[in-house]
Amino acid sequence: MREYQTQSGLLGFWPSWAHHIGDLVFGASDGIVTTFAVVSGVTGAELNPRVIVILGIANLLADGIAMGAGNYLGMRSEQEYQMSTIGAVQEGRLHAIGHGAAIFVAFVLAGSVPLLPFVLAPTEDVFLLSCLGTGIALFVVGSLRTFITRTRWFASGLEMLLIGSVAAAAAYGVGHVLRQVI
């Protein structure tokens, strides 16, 4: 694993995009999938589209903050463990803040995609537009990670699209079934 150090020995806030690729992909993927799960579940339950916007925005902010804070706390925990066992830490608090911020920003930006049709073009086919936008976003995020990983872009895009589609189908199914039961 390649180490990134500044002259002070601590990793800076944004040393490189490659260093944050895991955070960016994880944040973007989770943002798209969880927000689209809200969209799919509410649509499956046949609730008012306003509910999608309200729950979607609440999900974006709350889950984005939780993901960023969780990543920060996880990094800090690793650093504290290293300090207690080795007596030194390679990367400081700013490093942990950078990882938390990367997940938060990726989550909120990418997670906005499934909601945009409901905000910008609330038509009869709004769920279809959201499905198309979400599918494209998943494929693009999956494909873009190949700039760093150097794997096949098409296979990488399809992999992320498939994973997101399974999650969305599950959320839609749960919403539909619960609508019948409740």
JSON list of C-alpha atoms in Angstrom, two decimals:
[
{"chain": "A", "resi": 1, "resn": "MET", "atom": "CA", "xyz": [0.00, 0.00, 0.00]},
{"chain": "A", "resi": 2, "resn": "ARG", "atom": "CA", "xyz": [1.37, 3.39, -0.97]},
{"chain": "A", "resi": 3, "resn": "GLU", "atom": "CA", "xyz": [1.82, 5.88, 1.86]},
{"chain": "A", "resi": 4, "resn": "TYR", "atom": "CA", "xyz": [1.16, 9.60, 1.48]},
{"chain": "A", "resi": 5, "resn": "GLN", "atom": "CA", "xyz": [3.10, 11.91, 3.74]},
{"chain": "A", "resi": 6, "resn": "THR", "atom": "CA", "xyz": [3.70, 15.60, 3.95]},
{"chain": "A", "resi": 7, "resn": "GLN", "atom": "CA", "xyz": [6.96, 17.04, 5.22]},
{"chain": "A", "resi": 8, "resn": "SER", "atom": "CA", "xyz": [5.49, 17.14, 8.74]},
{"chain": "A", "resi": 9, "resn": "GLY", "atom": "CA", "xyz": [4.82, 13.41, 8.53]},
{"chain": "A", "resi": 10, "resn": "LEU", "atom": "CA", "xyz": [1.05, 13.85, 8.60]},
{"chain": "A", "resi": 11, "resn": "LEU", "atom": "CA", "xyz": [-1.27, 13.24, 5.70]},
{"chain": "A", "resi": 12, "resn": "GLY", "atom": "CA", "xyz": [-2.89, 16.40, 4.40]},
{"chain": "A", "resi": 13, "resn": "PHE", "atom": "CA", "xyz": [-6.60, 16.99, 3.88]},
{"chain": "A", "resi": 14, "resn": "TRP", "atom": "CA", "xyz": [-6.75, 16.11, 0.13]},
{"chain": "A", "resi": 15, "resn": "PRO", "atom": "CA", "xyz": [-3.45, 14.43, -0.81]},
{"chain": "A", "resi": 16, "resn": "SER", "atom": "CA", "xyz": [-4.86, 12.91, -3.99]},
{"chain": "A", "resi": 17, "resn": "TRP", "atom": "CA", "xyz": [-8.05, 11.62, -5.52]},
{"chain": "A", "resi": 18, "resn": "ALA", "atom": "CA", "xyz": [-6.56, 8.14, -5.58]},
{"chain": "A", "resi": 19, "resn": "HIS", "atom": "CA", "xyz": [-6.16, 8.18, -1.82]},
{"chain": "A", "resi": 20, "resn": "HIS", "atom": "CA", "xyz": [-9.91, 8.86, -1.43]},
{"chain": "A", "resi": 21, "resn": "ILE", "atom": "CA", "xyz": [-11.18, 6.52, -4.15]},
{"chain": "A", "resi": 22, "resn": "GLY", "atom": "CA", "xyz": [-12.65, 4.09, -1.62]},
{"chain": "A", "resi": 23, "resn": "ASP", "atom": "CA", "xyz": [-14.44, 6.89, 0.21]},
{"chain": "A", "resi": 24, "resn": "LEU", "atom": "CA", "xyz": [-15.72, 8.48, -2.99]},
{"chain": "A", "resi": 25, "resn": "VAL", "atom": "CA", "xyz": [-16.99, 5.23, -4.52]},
{"chain": "A", "resi": 26, "resn": "PHE", "atom": "CA", "xyz": [-18.51, 4.04, -1.24]},
{"chain": "A", "resi": 27, "resn": "GLY", "atom": "CA", "xyz": [-20.15, 7.40, -0.55]},
{"chain": "A", "resi": 28, "resn": "ALA", "atom": "CA", "xyz": [-21.49, 7.81, -4.10]},
{"chain": "A", "resi": 29, "resn": "SER", "atom": "CA", "xyz": [-22.73, 4.25, -4.33]},
{"chain": "A", "resi": 30, "resn": "ASP", "atom": "CA", "xyz": [-24.42, 4.34, -0.93]},
{"chain": "A", "resi": 31, "resn": "GLY", "atom": "CA", "xyz": [-25.91, 7.76, -1.61]},
{"chain": "A", "resi": 32, "resn": "ILE", "atom": "CA", "xyz": [-27.43, 6.65, -4.90]},
{"chain": "A", "resi": 33, "resn": "VAL", "atom": "CA", "xyz": [-28.65, 3.29, -3.61]},
{"chain": "A", "resi": 34, "resn": "THR", "atom": "CA", "xyz": [-30.12, 4.43, -0.28]},
{"chain": "A", "resi": 35, "resn": "THR", "atom": "CA", "xyz": [-31.83, 7.46, -1.78]},
{"chain": "A", "resi": 36, "resn": "PHE", "atom": "CA", "xyz": [-33.22, 5.40, -4.62]},
{"chain": "A", "resi": 37, "resn": "ALA", "atom": "CA", "xyz": [-34.36, 2.81, -2.05]},
{"chain": "A", "resi": 38, "resn": "VAL", "atom": "CA", "xyz": [-36.45, 5.59, -0.47]},
{"chain": "A", "resi": 39, "resn": "VAL", "atom": "CA", "xyz": [-37.80, 6.54, -3.91]},
{"chain": "A", "resi": 40, "resn": "SER", "atom": "CA", "xyz": [-38.57, 2.91, -4.78]},
{"chain": "A", "resi": 41, "resn": "GLY", "atom": "CA", "xyz": [-40.12, 2.04, -1.43]},
{"chain": "A", "resi": 42, "resn": "VAL", "atom": "CA", "xyz": [-42.41, 5.07, -1.43]},
{"chain": "A", "resi": 43, "resn": "THR", "atom": "CA", "xyz": [-43.36, 4.47, -5.07]},
{"chain": "A", "resi": 44, "resn": "GLY", "atom": "CA", "xyz": [-44.03, 0.78, -4.37]},
{"chain": "A", "resi": 45, "resn": "ALA", "atom": "CA", "xyz": [-46.28, 1.81, -1.48]},
{"chain": "A", "resi": 46, "resn": "GLU", "atom": "CA", "xyz": [-48.06, 4.23, -3.85]},
{"chain": "A", "resi": 47, "resn": "LEU", "atom": "CA", "xyz": [-47.61, 7.20, -1.52]},
{"chain": "A", "resi": 48, "resn": "ASN", "atom": "CA", "xyz": [-47.66, 10.84, -2.58]},
{"chain": "A", "resi": 49, "resn": "PRO", "atom": "CA", "xyz": [-44.54, 11.92, -4.53]},
{"chain": "A", "resi": 50, "resn": "ARG", "atom": "CA", "xyz": [-44.06, 14.77, -2.01]},
{"chain": "A", "resi": 51, "resn": "VAL", "atom": "CA", "xyz": [-43.24, 12.06, 0.53]},
{"chain": "A", "resi": 52, "resn": "ILE", "atom": "CA", "xyz": [-40.39, 10.94, -1.74]},
{"chain": "A", "resi": 53, "resn": "VAL", "atom": "CA", "xyz": [-38.87, 14.44, -1.77]},
{"chain": "A", "resi": 54, "resn": "ILE", "atom": "CA", "xyz": [-39.26, 14.90, 2.00]},
{"chain": "A", "resi": 55, "resn": "LEU", "atom": "CA", "xyz": [-37.88, 11.47, 2.94]},
{"chain": "A", "resi": 56, "resn": "GLY", "atom": "CA", "xyz": [-35.24, 11.63, 0.21]},
{"chain": "A", "resi": 57, "resn": "ILE", "atom": "CA", "xyz": [-33.81, 14.95, 1.38]},
{"chain": "A", "resi": 58, "resn": "ALA", "atom": "CA", "xyz": [-33.98, 13.87, 5.03]},
{"chain": "A", "resi": 59, "resn": "ASN", "atom": "CA", "xyz": [-32.14, 10.67, 4.05]},
{"chain": "A", "resi": 60, "resn": "LEU", "atom": "CA", "xyz": [-29.50, 12.60, 2.10]},
{"chain": "A", "resi": 61, "resn": "LEU", "atom": "CA", "xyz": [-28.63, 14.87, 4.97]},
{"chain": "A", "resi": 62, "resn": "ALA", "atom": "CA", "xyz": [-28.97, 12.49, 7.91]},
{"chain": "A", "resi": 63, "resn": "ASP", "atom": "CA", "xyz": [-27.34, 9.48, 6.25]},
{"chain": "A", "resi": 64, "resn": "GLY", "atom": "CA", "xyz": [-24.66, 11.64, 4.62]},
{"chain": "A", "resi": 65, "resn": "ILE", "atom": "CA", "xyz": [-23.73, 13.13, 7.98]},
{"chain": "A", "resi": 66, "resn": "ALA", "atom": "CA", "xyz": [-23.82, 9.70, 9.62]},
{"chain": "A", "resi": 67, "resn": "MET", "atom": "CA", "xyz": [-21.62, 8.19, 6.91]},
{"chain": "A", "resi": 68, "resn": "GLY", "atom": "CA", "xyz": [-19.08, 11.02, 7.06]},
{"chain": "A", "resi": 69, "resn": "ALA", "atom": "CA", "xyz": [-19.01, 11.07, 10.86]},
{"chain": "A", "resi": 70, "resn": "GLY", "atom": "CA", "xyz": [-18.82, 7.28, 11.01]},
{"chain": "A", "resi": 71, "resn": "ASN", "atom": "CA", "xyz": [-15.86, 7.26, 8.65]},
{"chain": "A", "resi": 72, "resn": "TYR", "atom": "CA", "xyz": [-14.16, 9.99, 10.68]},
{"chain": "A", "resi": 73, "resn": "LEU", "atom": "CA", "xyz": [-14.74, 8.11, 13.94]},
{"chain": "A", "resi": 74, "resn": "GLY", "atom": "CA", "xyz": [-13.52, 4.87, 12.38]},
{"chain": "A", "resi": 75, "resn": "MET", "atom": "CA", "xyz": [-10.31, 6.53, 11.20]},
{"chain": "A", "resi": 76, "resn": "ARG", "atom": "CA", "xyz": [-9.79, 8.17, 14.59]},
{"chain": "A", "resi": 77, "resn": "SER", "atom": "CA", "xyz": [-10.33, 4.81, 16.31]},
{"chain": "A", "resi": 78, "resn": "GLU", "atom": "CA", "xyz": [-7.66, 3.24, 14.10]},
{"chain": "A", "resi": 79, "resn": "GLN", "atom": "CA", "xyz": [-5.32, 6.11, 14.90]},
{"chain": "A", "resi": 80, "resn": "GLU", "atom": "CA", "xyz": [-5.94, 5.79, 18.64]},
{"chain": "A", "resi": 81, "resn": "TYR", "atom": "CA", "xyz": [-5.33, 2.05, 18.44]},
{"chain": "A", "resi": 82, "resn": "GLN", "atom": "CA", "xyz": [-2.05, 2.63, 16.59]},
{"chain": "A", "resi": 83, "resn": "MET", "atom": "CA", "xyz": [-1.02, 5.18, 19.19]},
{"chain": "A", "resi": 84, "resn": "SER", "atom": "CA", "xyz": [-1.77, 2.78, 22.05]},
{"chain": "A", "resi": 85, "resn": "THR", "atom": "CA", "xyz": [0.05, -0.19, 20.46]},
{"chain": "A", "resi": 86, "resn": "ILE", "atom": "CA", "xyz": [2.84, 1.33, 18.40]},
{"chain": "A", "resi": 87, "resn": "GLY", "atom": "CA", "xyz": [3.17, 4.69, 20.10]},
{"chain": "A", "resi": 88, "resn": "ALA", "atom": "CA", "xyz": [2.96, 6.64, 16.84]},
{"chain": "A", "resi": 89, "resn": "VAL", "atom": "CA", "xyz": [0.39, 7.55, 14.23]},
{"chain": "A", "resi": 90, "resn": "GLN", "atom": "CA", "xyz": [1.23, 7.96, 10.56]},
{"chain": "A", "resi": 91, "resn": "GLU", "atom": "CA", "xyz": [-1.76, 10.18, 9.81]},
{"chain": "A", "resi": 92, "resn": "GLY", "atom": "CA", "xyz": [-3.43, 12.82, 11.96]},
{"chain": "A", "resi": 93, "resn": "ARG", "atom": "CA", "xyz": [-6.89, 14.19, 12.71]},
{"chain": "A", "resi": 94, "resn": "LEU", "atom": "CA", "xyz": [-6.95, 16.19, 9.46]},
{"chain": "A", "resi": 95, "resn": "HIS", "atom": "CA", "xyz": [-6.55, 12.93, 7.57]},
{"chain": "A", "resi": 96, "resn": "ALA", "atom": "CA", "xyz": [-9.64, 11.51, 9.29]},
{"chain": "A", "resi": 97, "resn": "ILE", "atom": "CA", "xyz": [-11.60, 14.70, 8.56]},
{"chain": "A", "resi": 98, "resn": "GLY", "atom": "CA", "xyz": [-10.65, 14.44, 4.87]},
{"chain": "A", "resi": 99, "resn": "HIS", "atom": "CA", "xyz": [-11.97, 10.87, 4.64]},
{"chain": "A", "resi": 100, "resn": "GLY", "atom": "CA", "xyz": [-15.19, 11.80, 6.40]},
{"chain": "A", "resi": 101, "resn": "ALA", "atom": "CA", "xyz": [-15.68, 14.82, 4.14]},
{"chain": "A", "resi": 102, "resn": "ALA", "atom": "CA", "xyz": [-15.05, 12.75, 1.00]},
{"chain": "A", "resi": 103, "resn": "ILE", "atom": "CA", "xyz": [-17.77, 10.26, 1.91]},
{"chain": "A", "resi": 104, "resn": "PHE", "atom": "CA", "xyz": [-20.22, 13.02, 2.87]},
{"chain": "A", "resi": 105, "resn": "VAL", "atom": "CA", "xyz": [-19.73, 15.04, -0.33]},
{"chain": "A", "resi": 106, "resn": "ALA", "atom": "CA", "xyz": [-19.89, 11.96, -2.58]},
{"chain": "A", "resi": 107, "resn": "PHE", "atom": "CA", "xyz": [-22.98, 10.68, -0.75]},
{"chain": "A", "resi": 108, "resn": "VAL", "atom": "CA", "xyz": [-24.92, 13.94, -1.03]},
{"chain": "A", "resi": 109, "resn": "LEU", "atom": "CA", "xyz": [-23.95, 14.77, -4.62]},
{"chain": "A", "resi": 110, "resn": "ALA", "atom": "CA", "xyz": [-24.53, 11.33, -6.10]},
{"chain": "A", "resi": 111, "resn": "GLY", "atom": "CA", "xyz": [-27.49, 10.62, -3.83]},
{"chain": "A", "resi": 112, "resn": "SER", "atom": "CA", "xyz": [-29.29, 13.67, -5.22]},
{"chain": "A", "resi": 113, "resn": "VAL", "atom": "CA", "xyz": [-29.65, 12.03, -8.63]},
{"chain": "A", "resi": 114, "resn": "PRO", "atom": "CA", "xyz": [-32.70, 9.84, -7.83]},
{"chain": "A", "resi": 115, "resn": "LEU", "atom": "CA", "xyz": [-34.52, 12.87, -6.37]},
{"chain": "A", "resi": 116, "resn": "LEU", "atom": "CA", "xyz": [-33.86, 15.34, -9.18]},
{"chain": "A", "resi": 117, "resn": "PRO", "atom": "CA", "xyz": [-36.76, 14.21, -11.41]},
{"chain": "A", "resi": 118, "resn": "PHE", "atom": "CA", "xyz": [-39.20, 14.60, -8.49]},
{"chain": "A", "resi": 119, "resn": "VAL", "atom": "CA", "xyz": [-37.96, 18.13, -7.83]},
{"chain": "A", "resi": 120, "resn": "LEU", "atom": "CA", "xyz": [-37.36, 19.33, -11.41]},
{"chain": "A", "resi": 121, "resn": "ALA", "atom": "CA", "xyz": [-39.87, 17.41, -13.54]},
{"chain": "A", "resi": 122, "resn": "PRO", "atom": "CA", "xyz": [-42.75, 16.04, -11.46]},
{"chain": "A", "resi": 123, "resn": "THR", "atom": "CA", "xyz": [-44.64, 14.37, -14.29]},
{"chain": "A", "resi": 124, "resn": "GLU", "atom": "CA", "xyz": [-46.58, 11.15, -14.66]},
{"chain": "A", "resi": 125, "resn": "ASP", "atom": "CA", "xyz": [-43.40, 9.30, -15.67]},
{"chain": "A", "resi": 126, "resn": "VAL", "atom": "CA", "xyz": [-41.27, 10.73, -12.87]},
{"chain": "A", "resi": 127, "resn": "PHE", "atom": "CA", "xyz": [-40.42, 7.31, -11.37]},
{"chain": "A", "resi": 128, "resn": "LEU", "atom": "CA", "xyz": [-39.24, 6.09, -14.77]},
{"chain": "A", "resi": 129, "resn": "LEU", "atom": "CA", "xyz": [-37.05, 9.21, -15.10]},
{"chain": "A", "resi": 130, "resn": "SER", "atom": "CA", "xyz": [-35.66, 8.56, -11.64]},
{"chain": "A", "resi": 131, "resn": "CYS", "atom": "CA", "xyz": [-34.94, 4.92, -12.56]},
{"chain": "A", "resi": 132, "resn": "LEU", "atom": "CA", "xyz": [-33.10, 5.98, -15.72]},
{"chain": "A", "resi": 133, "resn": "GLY", "atom": "CA", "xyz": [-31.12, 8.71, -13.98]},
{"chain": "A", "resi": 134, "resn": "THR", "atom": "CA", "xyz": [-30.22, 6.38, -11.12]},
{"chain": "A", "resi": 135, "resn": "GLY", "atom": "CA", "xyz": [-29.15, 3.60, -13.48]},
{"chain": "A", "resi": 136, "resn": "ILE", "atom": "CA", "xyz": [-26.97, 5.99, -15.46]},
{"chain": "A", "resi": 137, "resn": "ALA", "atom": "CA", "xyz": [-25.45, 7.43, -12.26]},
{"chain": "A", "resi": 138, "resn": "LEU", "atom": "CA", "xyz": [-24.65, 3.97, -10.89]},
{"chain": "A", "resi": 139, "resn": "PHE", "atom": "CA", "xyz": [-23.05, 2.93, -14.17]},
{"chain": "A", "resi": 140, "resn": "VAL", "atom": "CA", "xyz": [-21.04, 6.16, -14.45]},
{"chain": "A", "resi": 141, "resn": "VAL", "atom": "CA", "xyz": [-19.76, 5.99, -10.85]},
{"chain": "A", "resi": 142, "resn": "GLY", "atom": "CA", "xyz": [-18.81, 2.35, -11.37]},
{"chain": "A", "resi": 143, "resn": "SER", "atom": "CA", "xyz": [-17.06, 3.19, -14.62]},
{"chain": "A", "resi": 144, "resn": "LEU", "atom": "CA", "xyz": [-15.23, 6.24, -13.25]},
{"chain": "A", "resi": 145, "resn": "ARG", "atom": "CA", "xyz": [-13.53, 4.22, -10.54]},
{"chain": "A", "resi": 146, "resn": "THR", "atom": "CA", "xyz": [-11.52, 2.53, -13.30]},
{"chain": "A", "resi": 147, "resn": "PHE", "atom": "CA", "xyz": [-9.48, 5.73, -13.72]},
{"chain": "A", "resi": 148, "resn": "ILE", "atom": "CA", "xyz": [-7.82, 4.72, -10.47]},
{"chain": "A", "resi": 149, "resn": "THR", "atom": "CA", "xyz": [-8.21, 0.93, -10.46]},
{"chain": "A", "resi": 150, "resn": "ARG", "atom": "CA", "xyz": [-7.32, 0.42, -14.14]},
{"chain": "A", "resi": 151, "resn": "THR", "atom": "CA", "xyz": [-9.93, -2.34, -14.48]},
{"chain": "A", "resi": 152, "resn": "ARG", "atom": "CA", "xyz": [-12.41, -2.73, -17.35]},
{"chain": "A", "resi": 153, "resn": "TRP", "atom": "CA", "xyz": [-14.74, 0.28, -17.25]},
{"chain": "A", "resi": 154, "resn": "PHE", "atom": "CA", "xyz": [-17.78, -1.46, -18.73]},
{"chain": "A", "resi": 155, "resn": "ALA", "atom": "CA", "xyz": [-17.65, -4.43, -16.35]},
{"chain": "A", "resi": 156, "resn": "SER", "atom": "CA", "xyz": [-17.07, -2.10, -13.40]},
{"chain": "A", "resi": 157, "resn": "GLY", "atom": "CA", "xyz": [-20.05, 0.05, -14.40]},
{"chain": "A", "resi": 158, "resn": "LEU", "atom": "CA", "xyz": [-22.28, -2.99, -14.83]},
{"chain": "A", "resi": 159, "resn": "GLU", "atom": "CA", "xyz": [-21.21, -4.37, -11.46]},
{"chain": "A", "resi": 160, "resn": "MET", "atom": "CA", "xyz": [-22.31, -1.23, -9.64]},
{"chain": "A", "resi": 161, "resn": "LEU", "atom": "CA", "xyz": [-25.51, -1.01, -11.70]},
{"chain": "A", "resi": 162, "resn": "LEU", "atom": "CA", "xyz": [-26.41, -4.61, -10.82]},
{"chain": "A", "resi": 163, "resn": "ILE", "atom": "CA", "xyz": [-25.80, -4.13, -7.09]},
{"chain": "A", "resi": 164, "resn": "GLY", "atom": "CA", "xyz": [-27.88, -0.95, -7.03]},
{"chain": "A", "resi": 165, "resn": "SER", "atom": "CA", "xyz": [-30.68, -2.57, -9.03]},
{"chain": "A", "resi": 166, "resn": "VAL", "atom": "CA", "xyz": [-30.97, -5.46, -6.58]},
{"chain": "A", "resi": 167, "resn": "ALA", "atom": "CA", "xyz": [-31.25, -3.03, -3.65]},
{"chain": "A", "resi": 168, "resn": "ALA", "atom": "CA", "xyz": [-33.85, -0.91, -5.47]},
{"chain": "A", "resi": 169, "resn": "ALA", "atom": "CA", "xyz": [-35.93, -3.95, -6.41]},
{"chain": "A", "resi": 170, "resn": "ALA", "atom": "CA", "xyz": [-35.91, -5.09, -2.78]},
{"chain": "A", "resi": 171, "resn": "ALA", "atom": "CA", "xyz": [-37.04, -1.66, -1.55]},
{"chain": "A", "resi": 172, "resn": "TYR", "atom": "CA", "xyz": [-39.80, -1.45, -4.17]},
{"chain": "A", "resi": 173, "resn": "GLY", "atom": "CA", "xyz": [-40.99, -4.95, -3.28]},
{"chain": "A", "resi": 174, "resn": "VAL", "atom": "CA", "xyz": [-41.07, -4.18, 0.44]},
{"chain": "A", "resi": 175, "resn": "GLY", "atom": "CA", "xyz": [-43.03, -0.98, -0.18]},
{"chain": "A", "resi": 176, "resn": "HIS", "atom": "CA", "xyz": [-45.48, -2.82, -2.42]},
{"chain": "A", "resi": 177, "resn": "VAL", "atom": "CA", "xyz": [-45.99, -5.73, 0.00]},
{"chain": "A", "resi": 178, "resn": "LEU", "atom": "CA", "xyz": [-46.39, -3.47, 3.02]},
{"chain": "A", "resi": 179, "resn": "ARG", "atom": "CA", "xyz": [-48.92, -1.36, 1.14]},
{"chain": "A", "resi": 180, "resn": "GLN", "atom": "CA", "xyz": [-51.04, -4.51, 0.76]},
{"chain": "A", "resi": 181, "resn": "VAL", "atom": "CA", "xyz": [-50.57, -5.64, 4.36]},
{"chain": "A", "resi": 182, "resn": "ILE", "atom": "CA", "xyz": [-50.89, -2.38, 6.28]}
]
